[in-house]
Coordinates of C-alpha atoms in Angstrom, one line a residue:
M913 CA 106.3 119.2 187.2
S914 CA 102.6 118.9 186.4
A915 CA 100.3 115.9 186.3
T916 CA 99.8 117.0 182.2
S917 CA 103.7 116.8 181.8
G918 CA 104.4 114.1 183.7
S919 CA 101.6 112.2 181.8
S920 CA 103.0 113.6 178.4
M921 CA 106.2 111.8 179.6
V922 CA 104.9 108.5 180.4
A923 CA 103.2 108.4 176.9
K924 CA 106.2 109.3 175.0
A925 CA 108.1 106.7 176.7
D926 CA 105.5 104.1 176.0
N927 CA 105.3 105.0 172.8
A928 CA 109.1 104.4 172.0
L929 CA 109.0 101.1 174.1
R930 CA 106.1 99.9 172.0
W931 CA 108.3 101.1 168.6
A932 CA 111.4 99.8 169.8
L933 CA 109.7 96.1 170.5
A934 CA 108.2 96.7 166.7
L935 CA 111.6 97.4 165.4
I936 CA 113.2 94.4 166.9
I937 CA 110.4 92.0 165.8
G938 CA 109.8 93.6 162.5
L939 CA 114.0 93.4 161.7
T940 CA 113.7 89.4 162.8
V941 CA 111.5 88.5 160.5
F942 CA 112.9 90.3 157.7
R943 CA 116.2 88.8 158.7
L944 CA 115.2 85.4 159.0
G945 CA 113.1 85.5 155.5
M946 CA 116.1 87.1 153.9
Q947 CA 117.7 84.2 155.5
A948 CA 116.0 82.1 153.6
V949 CA 117.4 83.3 150.2
N950 CA 120.9 83.8 151.4
A951 CA 122.6 82.6 148.2
T952 CA 126.0 82.6 150.0
D953 CA 128.0 79.3 151.3
L954 CA 128.9 78.8 154.8
F955 CA 131.8 80.3 155.6
V956 CA 134.6 78.2 156.8
D957 CA 134.2 79.0 160.5
E958 CA 130.5 78.2 160.7
A959 CA 131.2 74.6 158.5
Q960 CA 133.8 74.1 161.3
Y961 CA 131.1 74.9 164.2
W962 CA 128.8 72.5 162.6
A963 CA 131.2 69.8 162.4
W964 CA 132.1 70.8 166.4
G965 CA 128.5 70.1 167.0
Q966 CA 128.7 66.4 165.5
N967 CA 131.2 65.6 168.3
L968 CA 129.7 67.1 171.4
D969 CA 132.7 68.0 173.9
W970 CA 133.1 70.5 176.6
G971 CA 135.5 72.5 174.7
Y972 CA 137.0 72.8 170.7
F973 CA 140.4 73.8 169.1
S974 CA 140.2 77.4 168.9
K975 CA 136.6 78.0 171.0
P976 CA 134.5 76.8 173.6
P977 CA 131.8 74.8 172.8
V978 CA 128.2 76.3 173.1
I979 CA 128.4 77.7 169.4
G980 CA 128.4 73.9 168.2
W981 CA 126.1 72.9 170.9
L982 CA 123.7 75.2 169.6
I983 CA 123.8 74.3 165.9
R984 CA 123.5 70.6 167.1
A985 CA 120.3 71.4 168.9
V986 CA 118.9 73.5 166.1
T987 CA 119.7 71.0 163.3
D988 CA 118.4 67.9 165.0
L989 CA 115.0 70.0 165.8
A990 CA 114.4 71.0 162.3
G991 CA 115.9 67.5 161.1
S992 CA 118.0 69.6 158.3
D993 CA 121.6 70.5 158.2
A994 CA 121.3 73.3 156.1
A995 CA 122.7 76.8 155.7
F996 CA 119.7 78.0 156.9
W997 CA 119.4 76.2 160.3
V998 CA 123.1 76.9 160.9
R999 CA 122.4 80.3 160.7
A1000 CA 118.9 81.0 161.7
P1001 CA 119.7 81.2 165.7
A1002 CA 121.6 84.1 164.8
S1003 CA 119.0 86.7 164.3
V1004 CA 116.9 85.5 167.1
L1005 CA 119.7 85.8 169.7
H1006 CA 120.3 89.4 168.8
A1007 CA 116.7 90.0 169.2
V1008 CA 116.9 88.3 172.5
T1009 CA 119.8 90.6 173.4
A1010 CA 118.0 93.7 172.0
F1011 CA 115.2 92.6 174.2
L1012 CA 117.7 92.2 177.5
I1013 CA 119.9 95.6 176.5
L1014 CA 116.1 96.9 176.9
L1015 CA 115.7 95.4 180.6
A1016 CA 119.4 96.5 181.4
A1017 CA 119.3 100.0 180.4
R1018 CA 116.0 100.4 182.4
E1019 CA 118.1 99.9 185.8
F1020 CA 120.1 103.0 184.9
Y1021 CA 117.9 105.5 183.1
D1022 CA 113.9 105.7 182.3
D1023 CA 111.8 103.9 179.7
W1024 CA 112.8 106.5 176.4
V1025 CA 116.3 105.5 176.6
A1026 CA 115.8 102.1 177.4
A1027 CA 113.5 102.0 173.9
W1028 CA 116.6 103.9 172.1
A1029 CA 119.4 101.7 173.1
A1030 CA 117.9 98.5 172.2
S1031 CA 116.6 100.3 169.0
L1032 CA 120.1 101.3 168.1
Y1033 CA 121.3 97.7 169.2
I1034 CA 119.4 95.8 166.8
A1035 CA 120.1 98.2 163.7
L1036 CA 123.9 98.5 164.5
P1037 CA 125.9 97.5 161.0
L1038 CA 127.8 94.9 163.4
I1039 CA 124.7 93.3 164.5
T1040 CA 123.3 93.1 160.9
V1041 CA 126.4 91.2 159.7
G1042 CA 126.2 89.2 163.0
T1043 CA 123.1 88.1 161.7
L1044 CA 124.1 87.0 158.3
F1045 CA 126.7 84.4 159.3
M1046 CA 126.6 82.4 162.8
S1047 CA 129.5 83.4 165.0
T1048 CA 131.2 83.2 168.7
D1049 CA 130.0 86.7 169.1
T1050 CA 126.2 86.4 168.4
V1051 CA 126.1 82.9 171.2
M1052 CA 128.2 85.2 173.6
L1053 CA 126.2 88.8 173.3
P1054 CA 122.8 87.5 174.9
F1055 CA 124.9 86.4 178.2
F1056 CA 126.7 89.6 178.4
A1057 CA 123.4 91.8 178.0
L1058 CA 122.2 89.2 180.9
A1059 CA 125.1 90.0 182.8
L1060 CA 124.4 93.9 182.3
W1061 CA 121.4 93.6 183.5
M1062 CA 121.6 91.8 186.6
Y1063 CA 124.6 94.0 187.7
G1064 CA 122.4 97.1 187.1
R1065 CA 119.7 95.7 189.5
L1066 CA 122.6 94.8 191.8
L1067 CA 123.7 98.3 192.2
R1068 CA 120.1 99.2 192.5
R1069 CA 118.9 96.7 195.6
P1070 CA 120.7 93.2 197.1
S1071 CA 119.8 90.3 195.7
R1072 CA 121.4 86.7 196.1
S1073 CA 119.0 85.2 193.2
D1074 CA 120.2 88.2 190.9
A1075 CA 124.0 87.5 191.6
A1076 CA 123.7 84.1 190.9
I1077 CA 121.9 84.9 187.7
L1078 CA 125.1 87.5 187.2
G1079 CA 127.7 84.5 187.9
F1080 CA 125.6 82.3 185.5
A1081 CA 125.8 84.7 183.0
I1082 CA 129.4 85.4 183.0
G1083 CA 130.5 81.8 183.0
A1084 CA 127.8 80.7 180.2
G1085 CA 129.1 83.6 178.0
M1086 CA 132.7 82.6 178.8
M1087 CA 131.6 79.1 177.4
G1088 CA 130.5 81.1 173.9
K1089 CA 133.7 83.2 173.5
Y1090 CA 136.4 84.3 176.2
A1091 CA 135.4 88.0 175.6
M1092 CA 133.0 87.6 178.1
M1093 CA 136.0 88.2 180.5
Y1094 CA 135.6 91.8 179.7
F1095 CA 132.6 92.0 181.8
A1096 CA 134.2 91.0 184.6
L1097 CA 137.3 93.5 184.1
C1098 CA 135.2 96.2 183.1
A1099 CA 132.9 96.0 186.3
G1100 CA 136.2 95.3 188.7
L1101 CA 137.5 98.7 186.8
A1102 CA 134.4 101.2 187.8
A1103 CA 134.1 99.3 191.1
I1104 CA 137.7 100.9 191.3
L1105 CA 137.3 104.1 189.9
Q1106 CA 133.7 104.8 190.9
P1107 CA 131.9 104.3 194.4
T1108 CA 128.8 104.0 192.9
A1109 CA 129.5 101.2 190.5
R1110 CA 130.5 99.0 193.5
I1111 CA 128.5 95.5 194.3
R1112 CA 128.3 94.1 197.7
V1113 CA 131.4 91.9 198.3
G1114 CA 129.5 88.8 198.9
E1115 CA 127.4 89.1 195.9
A1116 CA 130.0 89.6 193.9
A1117 CA 131.5 86.5 195.8
L1118 CA 128.4 84.1 194.6
A1119 CA 128.7 85.5 191.3
A1120 CA 132.1 84.6 190.9
L1121 CA 131.8 81.3 192.4
V1122 CA 128.6 80.4 190.4
A1123 CA 130.5 81.7 187.1
L1124 CA 133.8 79.8 188.2
L1125 CA 131.4 76.6 188.7
V1126 CA 129.6 77.0 185.3
F1127 CA 133.1 77.7 183.3
A1128 CA 134.5 74.6 184.9
P1129 CA 133.9 71.8 182.7
N1130 CA 136.0 74.1 179.6
I1131 CA 138.8 74.9 182.3
W1132 CA 139.1 70.9 182.3
W1133 CA 139.1 70.3 179.0
N1134 CA 141.7 72.3 178.3
I1135 CA 143.6 70.8 180.9
A1136 CA 143.0 67.6 179.4
N1137 CA 143.6 68.7 176.1
D1138 CA 147.5 70.8 176.6
G1139 CA 145.5 73.8 177.0
T1140 CA 144.2 73.9 173.4
T1141 CA 142.0 76.9 173.2
V1142 CA 143.9 78.9 175.3
R1143 CA 147.0 78.4 173.5
H1144 CA 145.2 79.3 170.1
V1145 CA 143.9 82.5 171.7
V1146 CA 147.3 83.6 173.0
E1147 CA 149.2 82.6 170.2
D1148 CA 147.6 82.9 167.1
N1149 CA 145.8 85.8 168.0
A1150 CA 147.7 87.9 170.0
S1151 CA 150.7 87.2 168.0
W1152 CA 153.0 90.1 169.1
D1153 CA 156.0 90.8 167.2
G1154 CA 158.3 92.4 170.0
L1155 CA 157.9 96.1 170.9
R1156 CA 157.1 96.8 167.0
L1157 CA 154.1 99.1 166.5
Y1158 CA 151.8 98.9 163.8
F1159 CA 150.1 102.5 163.3
D1160 CA 148.3 101.2 160.3
E1161 CA 146.4 98.2 161.7
L1162 CA 145.2 100.8 164.9
A1163 CA 144.3 103.0 162.3
L1164 CA 142.5 100.2 160.3
F1165 CA 140.5 99.0 163.6
L1166 CA 139.5 102.3 164.5
L1167 CA 138.1 103.1 161.0
S1168 CA 136.1 99.5 161.3
Q1169 CA 134.6 100.4 164.4
A1170 CA 132.7 103.2 162.8
G1171 CA 131.7 100.9 160.5
V1172 CA 130.7 98.4 163.2
F1173 CA 129.1 100.8 165.4
G1174 CA 128.4 103.3 163.3
P1175 CA 130.1 107.0 162.9
I1176 CA 128.3 109.1 164.9
L1177 CA 127.8 106.7 167.7
L1178 CA 131.5 106.1 167.6
I1179 CA 132.1 110.1 167.7
V1180 CA 129.5 110.3 170.5
L1181 CA 131.3 107.1 172.5
L1182 CA 134.8 108.8 171.9
G1183 CA 133.6 112.3 173.0
A1184 CA 131.8 110.5 176.1
G1185 CA 135.6 109.5 176.9
F1186 CA 137.3 112.6 176.5
A1187 CA 134.2 114.3 179.3
A1188 CA 135.0 111.6 181.3
A1189 CA 139.1 112.1 181.3
R1190 CA 138.1 115.8 182.2
G1191 CA 136.0 114.7 185.0
R1192 CA 132.9 115.5 183.5
L1193 CA 131.1 112.4 183.3
R1194 CA 129.3 111.0 186.4
G1195 CA 127.0 108.4 187.7
A1196 CA 125.4 105.9 185.7
D1197 CA 126.7 107.7 182.4
L1198 CA 130.3 107.0 184.2
T1199 CA 129.5 103.7 184.8
L1200 CA 128.6 102.2 181.4
L1201 CA 131.4 104.2 180.1
L1202 CA 133.5 102.3 182.2
L1203 CA 131.6 98.8 180.8
C1204 CA 132.0 99.3 177.2
L1205 CA 135.3 102.0 176.0
P1206 CA 138.0 100.0 177.9
I1207 CA 137.4 97.0 175.6
V1208 CA 138.0 99.4 172.6
L1209 CA 141.1 100.6 174.2
F1210 CA 142.3 97.4 175.1
V1211 CA 141.4 96.0 171.5
S1212 CA 143.2 98.9 169.9
G1213 CA 146.4 98.3 171.8
Q1214 CA 146.0 94.8 170.6
A1215 CA 145.9 96.3 167.2
L1216 CA 149.0 98.6 167.7
M1217 CA 151.0 95.9 168.9
S1218 CA 150.1 93.3 165.8
R1219 CA 146.7 93.2 164.5
A1220 CA 142.6 93.3 165.6
Y1221 CA 139.7 92.3 163.4
A1222 CA 136.5 94.2 163.8
N1223 CA 134.6 92.2 165.8
W1224 CA 136.7 91.8 168.8
A1225 CA 135.3 94.6 170.4
A1226 CA 131.8 93.4 170.1
T1227 CA 131.5 93.0 173.7
A1228 CA 131.7 97.0 174.1
Y1229 CA 128.2 97.6 171.8
V1230 CA 126.3 96.0 174.9
A1231 CA 126.7 98.8 177.2
A1232 CA 127.7 101.4 174.2
P1233 CA 124.1 101.8 172.9
I1234 CA 122.8 102.7 176.2
L1235 CA 125.4 105.3 177.1
V1236 CA 124.8 107.1 173.5
A1237 CA 121.3 106.8 173.7
A1238 CA 121.3 109.0 177.2
L1239 CA 123.8 111.0 176.4
L1240 CA 121.9 111.9 173.2
Q1241 CA 118.7 112.6 174.8
N1242 CA 118.9 116.3 173.8
R1243 CA 120.2 116.0 170.8
R1244 CA 117.4 113.6 169.0
Q1245 CA 118.4 114.5 165.4
L1246 CA 121.4 112.5 166.2
L1247 CA 120.1 109.5 167.3
V1248 CA 117.5 109.6 164.2
A1249 CA 120.2 110.4 161.8
S1250 CA 122.5 107.7 162.6
Q1251 CA 119.6 105.2 163.0
G1252 CA 118.2 106.1 159.3
L1253 CA 121.9 105.4 158.5
N1254 CA 121.9 102.1 160.3
L1255 CA 118.6 101.0 158.7
A1256 CA 119.9 101.5 155.6
V1257 CA 122.5 99.1 155.6
A1258 CA 120.1 96.8 157.9
L1259 CA 118.2 96.5 155.2
A1260 CA 120.4 96.5 152.3
L1261 CA 122.9 93.6 153.4
P1262 CA 120.7 91.0 153.2
V1263 CA 119.3 91.8 150.0
L1264 CA 123.3 92.0 148.7
F1265 CA 123.5 88.2 150.3
A1266 CA 120.6 87.2 148.1
A1267 CA 122.0 88.5 145.1
P1268 CA 125.9 88.6 145.5
Y1269 CA 126.5 89.0 142.3
A1270 CA 124.9 92.5 142.3
L1271 CA 127.7 94.1 143.4
T1272 CA 131.0 93.1 141.9
D1273 CA 134.6 94.5 142.2
A1274 CA 137.0 95.9 139.6
K1275 CA 138.0 92.0 138.3
G1276 CA 134.4 91.6 138.0
Q1277 CA 133.8 89.6 141.1
S1278 CA 131.6 89.3 143.7
V1279 CA 132.5 91.5 146.4
L1280 CA 131.2 88.5 148.7
K1281 CA 133.4 86.3 147.2
R1282 CA 134.9 84.6 150.1
Y1283 CA 131.6 83.4 150.9
L1284 CA 130.8 82.0 147.2
G1285 CA 132.3 79.1 145.2
R1286 CA 133.1 76.4 147.7
A1287 CA 130.3 74.7 147.6
D1288 CA 131.0 74.4 144.1
L1289 CA 134.7 73.4 144.3
T1290 CA 133.4 70.4 146.9
Q1291 CA 131.0 69.3 144.2
Q1292 CA 133.9 68.9 141.7
I1293 CA 136.5 67.4 144.0
E1294 CA 133.0 64.6 145.1
T1295 CA 132.7 63.6 141.5
V1296 CA 136.4 63.4 140.7
V1297 CA 136.7 60.7 143.6
R1298 CA 133.7 59.0 142.6
D1299 CA 134.7 58.4 139.1
A1300 CA 138.2 57.3 140.6
G1301 CA 136.6 54.9 143.0
L1302 CA 137.7 55.9 145.8
S1303 CA 135.6 56.8 148.8
V1304 CA 138.4 58.3 151.5
I1305 CA 139.7 62.0 150.2
I1306 CA 142.4 63.6 152.9
A1307 CA 143.7 67.4 152.7
S1308 CA 145.6 70.0 154.7
N1309 CA 143.7 72.9 153.6
R1310 CA 141.6 74.2 156.3
D1311 CA 139.2 76.3 154.1
L1312 CA 138.5 73.0 152.1
L1313 CA 138.5 70.5 155.2
A1314 CA 135.8 72.8 156.4
D1315 CA 133.4 72.5 153.3
M1316 CA 134.1 69.1 152.4
V1317 CA 133.5 67.5 156.1
Y1318 CA 129.9 69.5 156.1
R1319 CA 128.7 68.6 152.7
L1320 CA 129.8 65.1 152.5
N1321 CA 128.7 64.0 155.9
D1322 CA 125.8 61.9 154.5
T1323 CA 127.8 60.3 151.9
D1324 CA 129.9 57.4 151.5
I1325 CA 132.7 59.6 151.2
E1326 CA 134.6 59.8 154.4
V1327 CA 136.8 63.3 154.6
Y1328 CA 140.3 63.8 157.0
A1329 CA 143.1 66.3 157.4
K1330 CA 146.3 64.8 156.2
A1331 CA 148.2 63.2 159.8
Y1332 CA 150.6 66.6 160.4
D1333 CA 154.2 66.4 162.1
G1334 CA 154.0 68.1 164.7
P1335 CA 151.2 70.1 167.3
P1336 CA 147.8 70.3 165.5
R1337 CA 147.5 73.5 163.6
N1338 CA 143.4 73.3 163.3
F1339 CA 140.6 71.0 164.6
Y1340 CA 140.3 68.8 162.0
E1341 CA 143.8 68.1 162.5
Q1342 CA 143.3 67.4 166.3
E1343 CA 140.1 65.4 165.7
M1344 CA 140.0 63.4 162.8
P1345 CA 143.7 62.9 161.2
Y1346 CA 143.9 60.2 158.5
L1347 CA 146.2 57.4 160.3
G1348 CA 145.0 54.5 157.5
D1349 CA 146.4 53.1 154.3
G1350 CA 145.3 53.8 150.9
P1351 CA 144.2 54.1 148.7
V1352 CA 142.9 57.6 149.3
A1353 CA 142.4 60.9 147.5
Y1354 CA 144.6 63.5 148.3
V1355 CA 143.4 67.1 147.7
A1356 CA 145.7 69.8 147.6
R1357 CA 147.3 73.1 145.1
K1358 CA 150.6 71.7 145.1
P1359 CA 150.4 68.1 147.2
K1360 CA 153.4 67.5 149.2
G1361 CA 154.5 64.5 151.5
C1362 CA 152.5 61.8 149.5
D1363 CA 153.7 60.4 146.5
G1364 CA 150.9 59.0 144.0
A1365 CA 149.3 59.3 140.6
L1366 CA 147.5 62.4 139.6
I1367 CA 143.9 61.6 138.8
A1368 CA 142.8 65.1 137.9
E1369 CA 143.2 68.7 138.5
V1370 CA 139.9 70.9 139.2
R1371 CA 139.6 74.5 139.4
G1372 CA 137.4 77.4 140.7
D1373 CA 134.8 79.0 138.5
V1374 CA 133.8 81.6 141.1
G1375 CA 134.3 82.9 144.6
Q1376 CA 137.0 81.8 146.5
Y1377 CA 138.2 80.0 144.7
R1378 CA 137.8 81.1 141.3
D1379 CA 140.9 80.5 139.4
R1380 CA 142.8 78.0 141.9
T1381 CA 143.7 75.0 140.8
F1382 CA 143.8 72.1 143.1
Q1383 CA 145.4 68.6 142.1
I1384 CA 143.7 65.3 143.2
I1385 CA 146.2 62.3 143.6
R1386 CA 145.8 58.6 144.3
V1387 CA 148.0 57.5 146.9
D1388 CA 148.5 53.7 148.0
E1389 CA 151.0 53.7 150.4
P1390 CA 150.5 55.2 154.1
C1391 CA 150.5 59.2 153.9
R1392 CA 151.7 61.1 156.5

């Protein structure tokens, strides 16, 4: 290679890195700005994560604790519980993840591939949606990317410090979402199938020890709370129905992956899987494939046996952009086409969330109706309860509880879950069941288990509760 051509390649790589960093920063600033005008209500899960942060613990009903800790820290620092501050960390965390992917990619390929990998990630439809809401995927993915970076470094050179950081990343990621375990499983599979994907036994043991120490508080919390989170993940999420197969669910899941990763990129990823099956993929390409495709295949199996949401394979899309960028080095028109499509989505979706009624369905409802109307119904309920001279509300509906607990937190009205005769079915029944006496206002579509006098009916006007009627009854006797 001549000195001139070598200098030209370095210059192209440097330009690619600069463009990648500019894209990451530019999209993040845009997303934060659009988040400030996001017109949707906090979704039920987001309001629940906020509630977790009001009661700091080592674990919660359905997820490990990091998301609650983070929301609490940010809202305390901001001095506000507004939806913007609940959601703002999402854009920043995905930017951090993109930067870590860039660093990780440099351990496997050159700077040009690294720049494109980070650029692809930050523009993925999955990530665009992930910056509009606050989710456990968002708090886990930076740790997944950090683990991948340390793993790449360990494949190139032994280092106890890198092994310790790898263990910390796995343990901390598990404290964010249990799907972090995919990293350890995929790295183990890679080590079995490919000698060059193995790190030294001593460093692997150190990483495992550190991961266990970091994750131990959540293990202890689950033991002390009858395995609440683990049971929820296994029983409620897996929910297999014997050996019955759901090919329609599998098809929907695979179609959703074309949406979250982009159709062009998904085709390239699946094509790499077929190439590996025929023995045509080696080295770093095979290692990266083994760190992402098995996740998609595993969740596809879950979809076939029951169901699987689109984001359940989110961890696959940390290593996948690196692999796809490397595979398309000589077919850059596909990279550009895919990136253009994904960037269009990245710019359009935040605008839609700022003007959610701009796009409606055949019934005139916003396509974002799930994220609208929650605050309005809570306000109606609050008005009725105050006018009735009551100060305690109980409910069984998790969606109602989530929004009322969030929005009425700084008022003199207390919100509780109606006590349930059996194992708690959600966080609110576990942590805030009402065990007192009346009088209370019981809110439900069809109140059951409590006798009382009807105070009023409230009806949703828009969004999630449009045309749904809820009764508010006064209960003076103990209500269980």
